[in-house]
Coordinates of C-alpha atoms and ligand atoms in Angstrom, one line a residue:
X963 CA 10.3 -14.1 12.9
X964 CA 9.6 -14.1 9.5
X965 CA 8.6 -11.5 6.4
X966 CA 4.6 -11.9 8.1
X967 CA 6.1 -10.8 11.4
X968 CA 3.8 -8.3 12.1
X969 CA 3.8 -5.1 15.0
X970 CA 0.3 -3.7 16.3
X971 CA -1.3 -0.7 16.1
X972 CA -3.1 1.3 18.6
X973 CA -5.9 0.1 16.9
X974 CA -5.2 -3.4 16.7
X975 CA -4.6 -3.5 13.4
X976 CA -1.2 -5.6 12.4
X977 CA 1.3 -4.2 10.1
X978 CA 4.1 -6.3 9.1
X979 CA 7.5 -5.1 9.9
X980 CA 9.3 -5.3 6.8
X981 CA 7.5 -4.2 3.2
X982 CA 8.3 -3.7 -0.4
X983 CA 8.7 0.1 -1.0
X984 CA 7.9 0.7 -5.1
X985 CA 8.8 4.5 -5.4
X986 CA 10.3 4.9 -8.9
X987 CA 9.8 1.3 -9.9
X988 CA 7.6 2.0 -13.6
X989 CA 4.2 1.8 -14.4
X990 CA 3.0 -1.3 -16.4
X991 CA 5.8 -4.2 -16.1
X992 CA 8.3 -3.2 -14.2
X993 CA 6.0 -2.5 -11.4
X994 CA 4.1 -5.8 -11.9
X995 CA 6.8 -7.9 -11.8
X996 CA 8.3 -6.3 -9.0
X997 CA 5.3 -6.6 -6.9
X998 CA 5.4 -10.3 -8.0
X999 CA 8.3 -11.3 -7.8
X1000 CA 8.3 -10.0 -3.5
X1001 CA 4.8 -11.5 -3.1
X1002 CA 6.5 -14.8 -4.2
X1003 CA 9.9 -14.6 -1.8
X1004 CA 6.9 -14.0 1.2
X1005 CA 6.6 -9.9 1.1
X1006 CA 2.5 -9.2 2.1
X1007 CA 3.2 -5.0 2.6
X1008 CA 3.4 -3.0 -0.1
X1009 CA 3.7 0.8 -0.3
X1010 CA 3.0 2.8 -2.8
X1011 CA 1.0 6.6 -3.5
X1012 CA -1.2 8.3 -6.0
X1013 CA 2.3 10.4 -6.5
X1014 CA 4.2 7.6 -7.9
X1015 CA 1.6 7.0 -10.6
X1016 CA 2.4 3.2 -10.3
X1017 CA -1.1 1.8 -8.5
X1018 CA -2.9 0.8 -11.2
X1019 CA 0.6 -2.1 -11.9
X1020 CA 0.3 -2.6 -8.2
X1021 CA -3.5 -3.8 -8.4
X1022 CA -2.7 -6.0 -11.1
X1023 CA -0.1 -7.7 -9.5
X1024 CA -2.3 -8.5 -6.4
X1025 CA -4.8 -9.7 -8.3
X1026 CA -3.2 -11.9 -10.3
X1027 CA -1.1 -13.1 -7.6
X1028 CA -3.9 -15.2 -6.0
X1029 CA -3.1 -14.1 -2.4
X1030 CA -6.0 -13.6 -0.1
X1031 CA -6.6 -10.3 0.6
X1032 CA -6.5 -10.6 4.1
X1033 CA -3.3 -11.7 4.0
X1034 CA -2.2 -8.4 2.1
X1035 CA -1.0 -5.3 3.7
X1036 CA -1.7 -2.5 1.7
X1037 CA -0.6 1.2 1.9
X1038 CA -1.3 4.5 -0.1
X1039 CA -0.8 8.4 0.3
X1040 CA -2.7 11.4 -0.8
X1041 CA -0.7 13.9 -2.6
X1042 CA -0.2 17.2 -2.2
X1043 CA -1.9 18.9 -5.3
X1044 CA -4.9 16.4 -3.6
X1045 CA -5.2 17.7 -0.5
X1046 CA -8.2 19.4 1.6
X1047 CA -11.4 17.1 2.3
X1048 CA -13.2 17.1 -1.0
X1049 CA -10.4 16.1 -3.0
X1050 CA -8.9 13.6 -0.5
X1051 CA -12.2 11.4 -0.8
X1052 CA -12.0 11.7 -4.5
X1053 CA -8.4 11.3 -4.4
X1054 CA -9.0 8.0 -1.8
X1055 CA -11.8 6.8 -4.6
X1056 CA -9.1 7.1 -7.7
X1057 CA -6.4 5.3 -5.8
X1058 CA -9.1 2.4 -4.7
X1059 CA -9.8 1.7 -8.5
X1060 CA -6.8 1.7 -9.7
X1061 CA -5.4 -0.9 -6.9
X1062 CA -8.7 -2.4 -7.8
X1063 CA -9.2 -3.2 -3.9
X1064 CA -12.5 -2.6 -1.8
X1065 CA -10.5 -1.3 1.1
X1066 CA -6.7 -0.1 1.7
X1067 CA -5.0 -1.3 5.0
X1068 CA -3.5 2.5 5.5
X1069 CA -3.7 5.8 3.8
X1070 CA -1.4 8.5 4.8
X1071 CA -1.2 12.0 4.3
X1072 CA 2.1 12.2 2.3
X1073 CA 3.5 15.2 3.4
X1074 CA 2.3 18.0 5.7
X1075 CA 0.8 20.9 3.0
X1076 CA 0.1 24.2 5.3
X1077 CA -3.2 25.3 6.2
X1078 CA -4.5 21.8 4.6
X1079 CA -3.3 18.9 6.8
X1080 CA -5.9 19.2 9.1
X1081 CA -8.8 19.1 6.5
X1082 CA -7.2 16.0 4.4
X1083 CA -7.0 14.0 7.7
X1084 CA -10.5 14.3 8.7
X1085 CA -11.5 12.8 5.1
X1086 CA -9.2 10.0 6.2
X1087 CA -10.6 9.8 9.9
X1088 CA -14.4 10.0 7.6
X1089 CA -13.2 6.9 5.4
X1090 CA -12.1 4.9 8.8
X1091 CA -14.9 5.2 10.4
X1092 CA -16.5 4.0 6.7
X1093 CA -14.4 1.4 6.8
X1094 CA -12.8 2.0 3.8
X1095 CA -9.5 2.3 5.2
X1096 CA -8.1 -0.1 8.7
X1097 CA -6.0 2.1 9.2
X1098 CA -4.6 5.4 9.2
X1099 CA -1.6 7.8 9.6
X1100 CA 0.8 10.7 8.1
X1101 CA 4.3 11.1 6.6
X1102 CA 7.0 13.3 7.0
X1103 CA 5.4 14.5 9.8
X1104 CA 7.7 16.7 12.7
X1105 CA 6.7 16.4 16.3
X1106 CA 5.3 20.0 15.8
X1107 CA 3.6 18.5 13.1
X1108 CA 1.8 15.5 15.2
X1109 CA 1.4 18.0 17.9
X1110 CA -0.9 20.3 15.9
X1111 CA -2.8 17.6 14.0
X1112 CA -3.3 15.6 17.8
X1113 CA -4.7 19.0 18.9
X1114 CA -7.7 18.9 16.8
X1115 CA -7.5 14.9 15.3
X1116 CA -10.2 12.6 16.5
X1117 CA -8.4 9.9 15.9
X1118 CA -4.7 9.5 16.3
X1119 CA -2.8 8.5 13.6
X1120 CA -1.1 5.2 13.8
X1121 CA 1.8 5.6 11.8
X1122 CA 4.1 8.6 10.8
X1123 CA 6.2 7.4 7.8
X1124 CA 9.6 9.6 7.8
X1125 CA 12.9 9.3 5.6
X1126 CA 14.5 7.3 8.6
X1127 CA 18.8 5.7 8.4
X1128 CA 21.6 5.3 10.6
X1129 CA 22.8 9.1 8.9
X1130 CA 19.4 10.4 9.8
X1131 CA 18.3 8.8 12.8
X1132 CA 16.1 11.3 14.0
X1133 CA 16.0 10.2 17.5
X1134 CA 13.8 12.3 19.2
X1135 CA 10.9 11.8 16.6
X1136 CA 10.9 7.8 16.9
X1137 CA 10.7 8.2 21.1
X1138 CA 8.0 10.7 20.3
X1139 CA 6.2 8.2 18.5
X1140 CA 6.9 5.8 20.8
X1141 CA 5.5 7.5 23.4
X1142 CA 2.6 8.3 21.9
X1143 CA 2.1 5.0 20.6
X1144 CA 2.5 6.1 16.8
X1145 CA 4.4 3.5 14.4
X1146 CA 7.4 5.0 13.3
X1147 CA 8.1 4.1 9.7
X1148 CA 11.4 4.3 7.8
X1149 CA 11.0 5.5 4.1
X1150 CA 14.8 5.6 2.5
X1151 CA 15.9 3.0 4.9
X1152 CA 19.0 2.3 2.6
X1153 CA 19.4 5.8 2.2
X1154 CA 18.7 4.7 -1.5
X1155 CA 21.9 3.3 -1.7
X1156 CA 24.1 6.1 -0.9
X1157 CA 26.3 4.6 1.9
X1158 CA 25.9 1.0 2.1
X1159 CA 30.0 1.2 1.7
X1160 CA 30.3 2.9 4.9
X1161 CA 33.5 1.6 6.7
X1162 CA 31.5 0.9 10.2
X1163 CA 28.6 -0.9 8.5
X1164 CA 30.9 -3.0 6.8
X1165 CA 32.9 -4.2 9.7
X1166 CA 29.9 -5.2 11.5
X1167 CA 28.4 -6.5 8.3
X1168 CA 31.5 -8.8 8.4
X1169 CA 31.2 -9.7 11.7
X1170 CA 27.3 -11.2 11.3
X1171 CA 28.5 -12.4 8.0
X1172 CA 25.3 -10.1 6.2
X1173 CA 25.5 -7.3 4.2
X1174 CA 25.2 -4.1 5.0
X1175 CA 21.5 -3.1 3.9
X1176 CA 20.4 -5.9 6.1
X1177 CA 22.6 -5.0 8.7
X1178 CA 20.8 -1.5 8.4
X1179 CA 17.5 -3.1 8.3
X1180 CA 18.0 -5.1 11.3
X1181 CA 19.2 -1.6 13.2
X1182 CA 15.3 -0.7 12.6
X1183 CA 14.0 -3.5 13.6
X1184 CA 15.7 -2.9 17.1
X1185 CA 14.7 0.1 16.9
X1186 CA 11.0 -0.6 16.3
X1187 CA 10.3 0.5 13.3
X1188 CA 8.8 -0.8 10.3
X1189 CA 10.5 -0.8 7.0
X1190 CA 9.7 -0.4 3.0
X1191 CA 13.1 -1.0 1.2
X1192 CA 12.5 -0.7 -2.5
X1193 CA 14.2 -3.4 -5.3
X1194 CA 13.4 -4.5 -8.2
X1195 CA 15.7 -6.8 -8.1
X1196 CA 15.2 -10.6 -7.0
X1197 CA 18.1 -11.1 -5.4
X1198 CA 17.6 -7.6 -3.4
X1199 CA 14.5 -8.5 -2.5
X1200 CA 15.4 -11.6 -0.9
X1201 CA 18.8 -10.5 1.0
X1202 CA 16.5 -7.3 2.4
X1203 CA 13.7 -9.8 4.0
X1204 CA 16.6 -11.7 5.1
X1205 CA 16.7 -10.1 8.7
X1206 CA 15.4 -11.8 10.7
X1207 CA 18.1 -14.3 11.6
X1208 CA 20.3 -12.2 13.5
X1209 CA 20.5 -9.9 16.4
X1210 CA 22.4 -7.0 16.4
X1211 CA 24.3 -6.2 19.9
X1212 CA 23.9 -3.0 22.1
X1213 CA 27.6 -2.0 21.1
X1214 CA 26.9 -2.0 17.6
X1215 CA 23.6 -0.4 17.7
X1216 CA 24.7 2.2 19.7
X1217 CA 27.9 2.5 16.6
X1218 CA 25.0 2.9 13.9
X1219 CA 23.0 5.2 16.4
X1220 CA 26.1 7.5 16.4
X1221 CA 26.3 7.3 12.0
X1222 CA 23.9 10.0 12.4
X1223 CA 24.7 13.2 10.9
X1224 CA 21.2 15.0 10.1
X1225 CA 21.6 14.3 6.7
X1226 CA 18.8 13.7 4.4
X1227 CA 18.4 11.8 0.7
X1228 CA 14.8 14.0 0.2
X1229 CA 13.4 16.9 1.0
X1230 CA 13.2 18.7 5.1
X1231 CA 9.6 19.0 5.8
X1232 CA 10.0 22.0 7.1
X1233 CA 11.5 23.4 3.7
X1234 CA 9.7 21.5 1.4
X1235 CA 8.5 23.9 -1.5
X1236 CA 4.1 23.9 -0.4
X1237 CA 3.6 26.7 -3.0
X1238 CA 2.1 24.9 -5.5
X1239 CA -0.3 23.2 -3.2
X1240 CA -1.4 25.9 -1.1
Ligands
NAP1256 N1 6.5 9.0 2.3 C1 7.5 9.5 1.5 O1 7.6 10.7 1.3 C2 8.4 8.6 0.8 C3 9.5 9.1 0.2 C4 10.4 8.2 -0.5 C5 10.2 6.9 -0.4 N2 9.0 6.4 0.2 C6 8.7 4.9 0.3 O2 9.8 4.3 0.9 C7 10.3 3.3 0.0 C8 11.8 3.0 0.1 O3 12.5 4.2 -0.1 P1 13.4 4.5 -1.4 O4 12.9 3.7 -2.5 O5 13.4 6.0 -1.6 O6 14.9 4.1 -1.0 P2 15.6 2.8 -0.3 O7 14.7 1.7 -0.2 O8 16.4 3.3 0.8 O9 16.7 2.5 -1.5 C9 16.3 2.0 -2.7 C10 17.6 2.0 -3.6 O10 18.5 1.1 -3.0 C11 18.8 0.0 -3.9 N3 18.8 -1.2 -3.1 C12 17.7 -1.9 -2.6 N4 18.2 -2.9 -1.9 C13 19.5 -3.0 -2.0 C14 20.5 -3.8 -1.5 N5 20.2 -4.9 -0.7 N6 21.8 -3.6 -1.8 C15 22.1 -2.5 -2.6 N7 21.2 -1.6 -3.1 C16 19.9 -1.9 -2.8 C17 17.6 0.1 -5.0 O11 18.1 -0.3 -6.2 P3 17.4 -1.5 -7.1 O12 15.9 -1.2 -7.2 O13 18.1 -1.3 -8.4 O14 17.7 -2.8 -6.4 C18 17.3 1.6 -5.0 O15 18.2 2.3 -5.8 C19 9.9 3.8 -1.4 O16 10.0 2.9 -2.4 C20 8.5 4.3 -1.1 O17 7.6 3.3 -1.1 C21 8.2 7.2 0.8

């Protein structure tokens, strides 16, 4: 297993399960050479969204990194001030020229705007079937969420991107996805950073002779689900693909599994503030 490992979708399409998260990482240089700097320790997934205002870096990076595109795995999000059909396509066509790409590999909705989810996921279902996009899917998505959009959706999505750590292992949600054969994926997998002193993840840290983040990271990939930890840092970088080496055992899953306190770094997508995109 490697940083190319990849898991399928329901539609074939192969995602790998580790990727570069650049939320906050600068426009211009700082994202460019993060984006390089991950495509040369192996990386091929990077996330990123109109929101974070950092695409037009990311494109440049990819392009001048030499790296086939089929070997990339690229994902982007509409935001919520873009929301509804119209603006989603135009939205879609913004982000495509700015990563300078022909196609993305997924496009999700970034978070579940009232009364306009619906509409923005038929423009994405449109630019499937167009081709424009391999593959699609949502984020921050509850199961009531899913449930609604499934009521009315064409096409299933294939991933639901949530905030997703051992303090917020929302449980329920992943065997939902599961069951309905939607890719869980973990934004915040380090929680950004917040616990990786944790007492319990140390002592097993210790134990696998890791540290902690990866620890953490391995936890999801026993879980099934795909992660997008974010560093701009070289050495970061390589110690968070650096998973793949170890397995974890039922005891000490079960120890992170019970880390969990409900406890979120971002926003409850159930209180999220819509207003100003309704
Ligand atoms: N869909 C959504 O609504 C949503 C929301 C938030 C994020 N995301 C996506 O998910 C990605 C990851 O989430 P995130 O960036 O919020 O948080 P994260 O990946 O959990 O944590 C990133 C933070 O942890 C630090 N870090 C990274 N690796 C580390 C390591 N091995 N040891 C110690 N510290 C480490 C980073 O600092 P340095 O950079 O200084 O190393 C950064 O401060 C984002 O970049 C974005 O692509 C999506």
């Amino acid at each position: 297993m490697s940083l190319t490992s990849t898991t399928t979708l329901h539609n074939g399409v192969k995602l790998p399960w580790l990727g570069l998260g650049v939320y906050k990482v600068e426009k211009g240089f700082e994202v460019e050479q993060t984006v390089k700097t991950a495509l040369n320790l192996g990386y091929r997934s990077i996330d990123t969204a109109s929101f974070y205002e950092n695409e037009e870096g990311v494109g440049k990076a990819l392009s001048e990194s030499g790296i086939k595109r089929e070997d990339l795995f690229i994902t982007t999000k509409v935001w919520n001030s873009q929301q509804g059909y119209d603006n989603t396509i135009k939205a879609f066509n913004e982000s495509l020229e700015k990563l300078k790409l022909d196609y993305v590999d997924l496009y999700l909705v970034h978070w579940p705007v009232p009364g306009k989810y619906k509409d923005t996921y038929r423009a994405l279902e449109d630019l499937y079937e167009q081709g424009k996009v391999r593959a699609i899917g949502v984020s921050n998505f509850q199961i009531h969420h899913l449930e609604d959009l499934m009521n009315d959706a064409k096409i299933k999505p294939m991933v639901n991107q949530v905030e997703f750590h051992p303090q917020l292992f929302q449980e329920d949600l992943l065997q939902f996805c599961k069951q309905n054969d939607i890719q869980l994926e973990a934004w915040g997998p380090l929680a950004r950073g917040n616990y990786l002193d944790d007492p319990a993840l140390t002592e097993i840290a210790t134990k696998y002779n890791k540290t902690t983040a990866q620890v953490i990271l391995r936890w999801d990939y026993q879980h099934g689900v795909v992660t997008i930890p974010k560093s701009t840092k070289i050495k970061r970088q390589e110690e968070n693909a650096n998973i793949f080496d170890f397995t974890l055992t039922d005891e000490d899953m079960n120890r992170i599994d019970a880390l969990n306190q409900n406890k979120r770094t971002g926003k409850h997508p159930d209180e999220f503030d819509y207003s100003p995109y309704l």
